[in-house]
């Protein structure tokens, strides 16, 4: 299966029912895979910032991890305020951003942005996936990180070509994490 289809399978295994986002060039393969699979509802927002805030609100209301999706460059940077809000309030959130193809990384390609550097201070952890064999294990680790310990946002930056490459997905049973409840004195 292609990387984008494997990402959708991984999201389903992680219990994701709804994703929030705004499509753009570098994330379109993932949107195509989401369109072809009816198990996850897509909420199309009018702006990437709305996607991050909606994922935050969804996580607060449902007790699940919120998921938002954006393309590279300005799409990814538009997520920052919502990610920062989730970080300050310890809300589990996974942001998946598209990035330019791996062959163009570091070459100042159109809309290439160092979103890892931009969000480092407002996330629990950031991942930039460059190896297609590590795409799914990294995404699984992102969900584990978002939910474990003090919950918070995790960003996974994925070059577009990884969504298009063929890879093998080893299915696993869904893992459920109980989110800690705040102490009230």
CSV table of C-alpha atoms in Angstrom, one decimal:
chain,number,residue,atom,x,y,z
A,1,UNK,CA,0.0,0.0,0.0
A,2,UNK,CA,1.1,3.6,-0.4
A,3,UNK,CA,2.3,5.6,2.5
A,4,UNK,CA,-0.8,7.8,2.6
A,5,UNK,CA,-3.0,4.7,2.9
A,6,UNK,CA,-0.8,3.3,5.6
A,7,UNK,CA,-1.1,6.6,7.5
A,8,UNK,CA,-4.9,6.3,7.3
A,9,UNK,CA,-4.7,2.7,8.6
A,10,UNK,CA,-2.5,3.9,11.4
A,11,UNK,CA,-4.9,6.7,12.3
A,12,UNK,CA,-7.8,4.1,12.4
A,13,UNK,CA,-5.7,1.8,14.6
A,14,UNK,CA,-5.1,4.8,17.0
A,15,UNK,CA,-8.8,5.3,17.3
A,16,UNK,CA,-9.0,8.5,15.3
A,17,UNK,CA,-12.6,9.1,14.1
A,18,UNK,CA,-12.3,12.8,13.0
A,19,UNK,CA,-9.5,14.9,11.5
A,20,UNK,CA,-9.5,18.6,11.0
A,21,UNK,CA,-7.6,20.4,8.3
A,22,UNK,CA,-7.2,22.4,5.2
A,23,UNK,CA,-5.7,20.7,2.1
A,24,UNK,CA,-2.7,22.0,0.1
A,25,UNK,CA,-0.1,20.7,-2.3
A,26,UNK,CA,2.2,18.8,-0.1
A,27,UNK,CA,-0.5,17.0,1.9
A,28,UNK,CA,-2.9,16.2,-1.0
A,29,UNK,CA,-1.9,12.5,-1.2
A,30,UNK,CA,-3.0,12.1,2.4
A,31,UNK,CA,-6.3,13.9,1.7
A,32,UNK,CA,-6.8,11.6,-1.3
A,33,UNK,CA,-6.4,8.5,0.9
A,34,UNK,CA,-8.8,10.0,3.5
A,35,UNK,CA,-11.3,10.7,0.8
A,36,UNK,CA,-11.1,7.0,-0.4
A,37,UNK,CA,-11.6,5.7,3.1
A,38,UNK,CA,-14.8,6.4,4.9
A,39,UNK,CA,-13.8,5.3,8.4
A,40,UNK,CA,-12.4,8.8,9.3
A,41,UNK,CA,-14.5,11.9,9.0
A,42,UNK,CA,-12.8,14.9,7.6
A,43,UNK,CA,-13.7,18.3,8.8
A,44,UNK,CA,-12.6,20.9,6.3
A,45,UNK,CA,-11.8,24.2,8.0
A,46,UNK,CA,-11.6,27.6,6.3
A,47,UNK,CA,-8.1,28.1,7.7
A,48,UNK,CA,-5.3,25.9,9.2
A,49,UNK,CA,-5.5,27.8,12.5
A,50,UNK,CA,-9.1,26.8,12.8
A,51,UNK,CA,-8.1,23.2,12.3
A,52,UNK,CA,-5.6,23.3,15.2
A,53,UNK,CA,-8.2,24.9,17.5
A,54,UNK,CA,-10.9,22.5,16.4
A,55,UNK,CA,-8.6,19.5,17.1
A,56,UNK,CA,-7.8,21.0,20.5
A,57,UNK,CA,-11.5,21.5,21.3
A,58,UNK,CA,-12.3,18.0,20.1
A,59,UNK,CA,-9.6,16.5,22.4
A,60,UNK,CA,-11.0,18.5,25.3
A,61,UNK,CA,-14.6,17.4,24.7
A,62,UNK,CA,-14.0,13.8,23.7
A,63,UNK,CA,-11.0,12.8,25.8
A,64,UNK,CA,-9.3,11.5,22.6
A,65,UNK,CA,-6.3,12.8,20.8
A,66,UNK,CA,-7.2,15.7,18.4
A,67,UNK,CA,-5.7,15.5,14.9
A,68,UNK,CA,-5.1,18.4,12.6
A,69,UNK,CA,-3.6,18.4,9.1
A,70,UNK,CA,-1.9,21.1,7.1
A,71,UNK,CA,0.3,21.5,4.1
A,72,UNK,CA,3.9,22.9,4.1
A,73,UNK,CA,5.0,26.5,4.5
A,74,UNK,CA,2.3,28.9,5.5
A,75,UNK,CA,-0.2,26.1,6.0
A,76,UNK,CA,2.0,24.5,8.7
A,77,UNK,CA,2.9,27.8,10.4
A,78,UNK,CA,-0.8,28.7,10.6
A,79,UNK,CA,-1.2,25.8,13.0
A,80,UNK,CA,1.2,27.3,15.6
A,81,UNK,CA,-1.3,29.2,17.8
A,82,UNK,CA,-3.6,26.2,18.2
A,83,UNK,CA,-0.6,24.0,18.9
A,84,UNK,CA,0.7,26.5,21.5
A,85,UNK,CA,-2.8,26.5,23.2
A,86,UNK,CA,-2.8,22.7,23.4
A,87,UNK,CA,0.7,22.8,24.8
A,88,UNK,CA,-0.1,25.3,27.5
A,89,UNK,CA,-3.2,23.4,28.6
A,90,UNK,CA,-1.7,19.9,28.2
A,91,UNK,CA,-4.1,18.8,25.5
A,92,UNK,CA,-3.1,15.7,23.5
A,93,UNK,CA,-2.9,16.6,19.8
A,94,UNK,CA,-1.1,15.3,16.8
A,95,UNK,CA,-0.4,17.7,13.9
A,96,UNK,CA,0.5,16.1,10.6
A,97,UNK,CA,2.1,18.5,8.2
A,98,UNK,CA,3.1,18.0,4.6
A,99,UNK,CA,6.6,19.0,3.5
A,100,UNK,CA,8.4,19.3,0.2
A,101,UNK,CA,9.8,16.1,-1.3
A,102,UNK,CA,12.9,14.6,0.4
A,103,UNK,CA,15.0,15.4,-2.7
A,104,UNK,CA,14.2,19.1,-2.2
A,105,UNK,CA,14.7,19.4,1.6
A,106,UNK,CA,17.2,22.0,2.5
A,107,UNK,CA,17.2,23.6,-1.0
A,108,UNK,CA,14.8,26.5,-0.3
A,109,UNK,CA,12.0,24.9,-2.3
A,110,UNK,CA,8.7,26.6,-2.7
A,111,UNK,CA,6.9,26.7,0.7
A,112,UNK,CA,9.7,24.7,2.5
A,113,UNK,CA,9.6,25.8,6.1
A,114,UNK,CA,11.5,24.6,9.1
A,115,UNK,CA,8.3,23.8,11.0
A,116,UNK,CA,10.2,21.6,13.4
A,117,UNK,CA,12.3,24.7,14.5
A,118,UNK,CA,9.2,26.9,14.5
A,119,UNK,CA,7.2,24.6,16.8
A,120,UNK,CA,9.9,23.2,19.0
A,121,UNK,CA,9.0,25.4,22.0
A,122,UNK,CA,5.3,24.6,21.9
A,123,UNK,CA,5.3,20.9,21.4
A,124,UNK,CA,6.2,17.9,23.5
A,125,UNK,CA,8.1,16.5,20.6
A,126,UNK,CA,8.5,17.0,16.8
A,127,UNK,CA,9.3,14.4,14.2
A,128,UNK,CA,10.5,14.9,10.6
A,129,UNK,CA,10.2,11.6,8.8
A,130,UNK,CA,12.7,11.1,5.9
A,131,UNK,CA,12.6,7.3,5.7
A,132,UNK,CA,9.4,5.8,4.4
A,133,UNK,CA,10.1,2.6,6.5
A,134,UNK,CA,9.8,4.8,9.6
A,135,UNK,CA,6.7,6.7,8.7
A,136,UNK,CA,4.2,4.5,10.6
A,137,UNK,CA,6.3,3.7,13.6
A,138,UNK,CA,7.0,7.5,14.0
A,139,UNK,CA,3.2,8.3,13.7
A,140,UNK,CA,2.5,5.6,16.4
A,141,UNK,CA,5.2,7.1,18.6
A,142,UNK,CA,3.6,10.6,18.1
A,143,UNK,CA,0.3,9.3,19.5
A,144,UNK,CA,2.0,7.6,22.4
A,145,UNK,CA,4.0,10.7,23.2
A,146,UNK,CA,0.9,13.0,23.0
A,147,UNK,CA,-1.0,10.8,25.4
A,148,UNK,CA,1.7,9.7,27.9
A,149,UNK,CA,2.8,11.5,31.0
A,150,UNK,CA,1.7,15.1,30.8
A,151,UNK,CA,-0.4,15.2,27.6
A,152,UNK,CA,0.5,17.6,24.9
A,153,UNK,CA,0.9,18.3,21.1
A,154,UNK,CA,3.2,16.4,18.8
A,155,UNK,CA,4.0,17.5,15.3
A,156,UNK,CA,4.9,15.0,12.5
A,157,UNK,CA,6.4,16.6,9.4
A,158,UNK,CA,6.1,14.3,6.3
A,159,UNK,CA,7.6,15.0,2.9
A,160,UNK,CA,5.1,14.5,0.1
A,161,UNK,CA,7.0,11.7,-1.6
A,162,UNK,CA,6.7,9.5,1.4
A,163,UNK,CA,2.9,9.5,1.1
A,164,UNK,CA,3.3,8.2,-2.5
A,165,UNK,CA,5.9,5.4,-1.8
A,166,UNK,CA,4.9,1.8,-1.3
A,167,UNK,CA,5.4,0.4,2.1
A,168,UNK,CA,4.5,-2.6,4.2
A,169,UNK,CA,2.2,-1.9,7.2
A,170,UNK,CA,2.3,-4.4,10.0
A,171,UNK,CA,-1.1,-4.1,11.8
A,172,UNK,CA,-1.3,-4.0,15.5
A,173,UNK,CA,-4.1,-4.0,18.0
A,174,UNK,CA,-5.4,-0.7,19.1
A,175,UNK,CA,-3.8,0.6,22.2
A,176,UNK,CA,-5.9,2.6,24.6
A,177,UNK,CA,-4.4,5.2,27.0
A,178,UNK,CA,-6.3,6.7,29.9
A,179,UNK,CA,-5.7,10.4,30.1
A,180,UNK,CA,-5.0,11.6,33.6
A,181,UNK,CA,-7.6,13.8,35.2
A,182,UNK,CA,-6.5,17.1,36.7
A,183,UNK,CA,-6.3,17.3,40.5
A,184,UNK,CA,-8.8,19.6,42.1
A,185,UNK,CA,-8.0,20.9,45.6
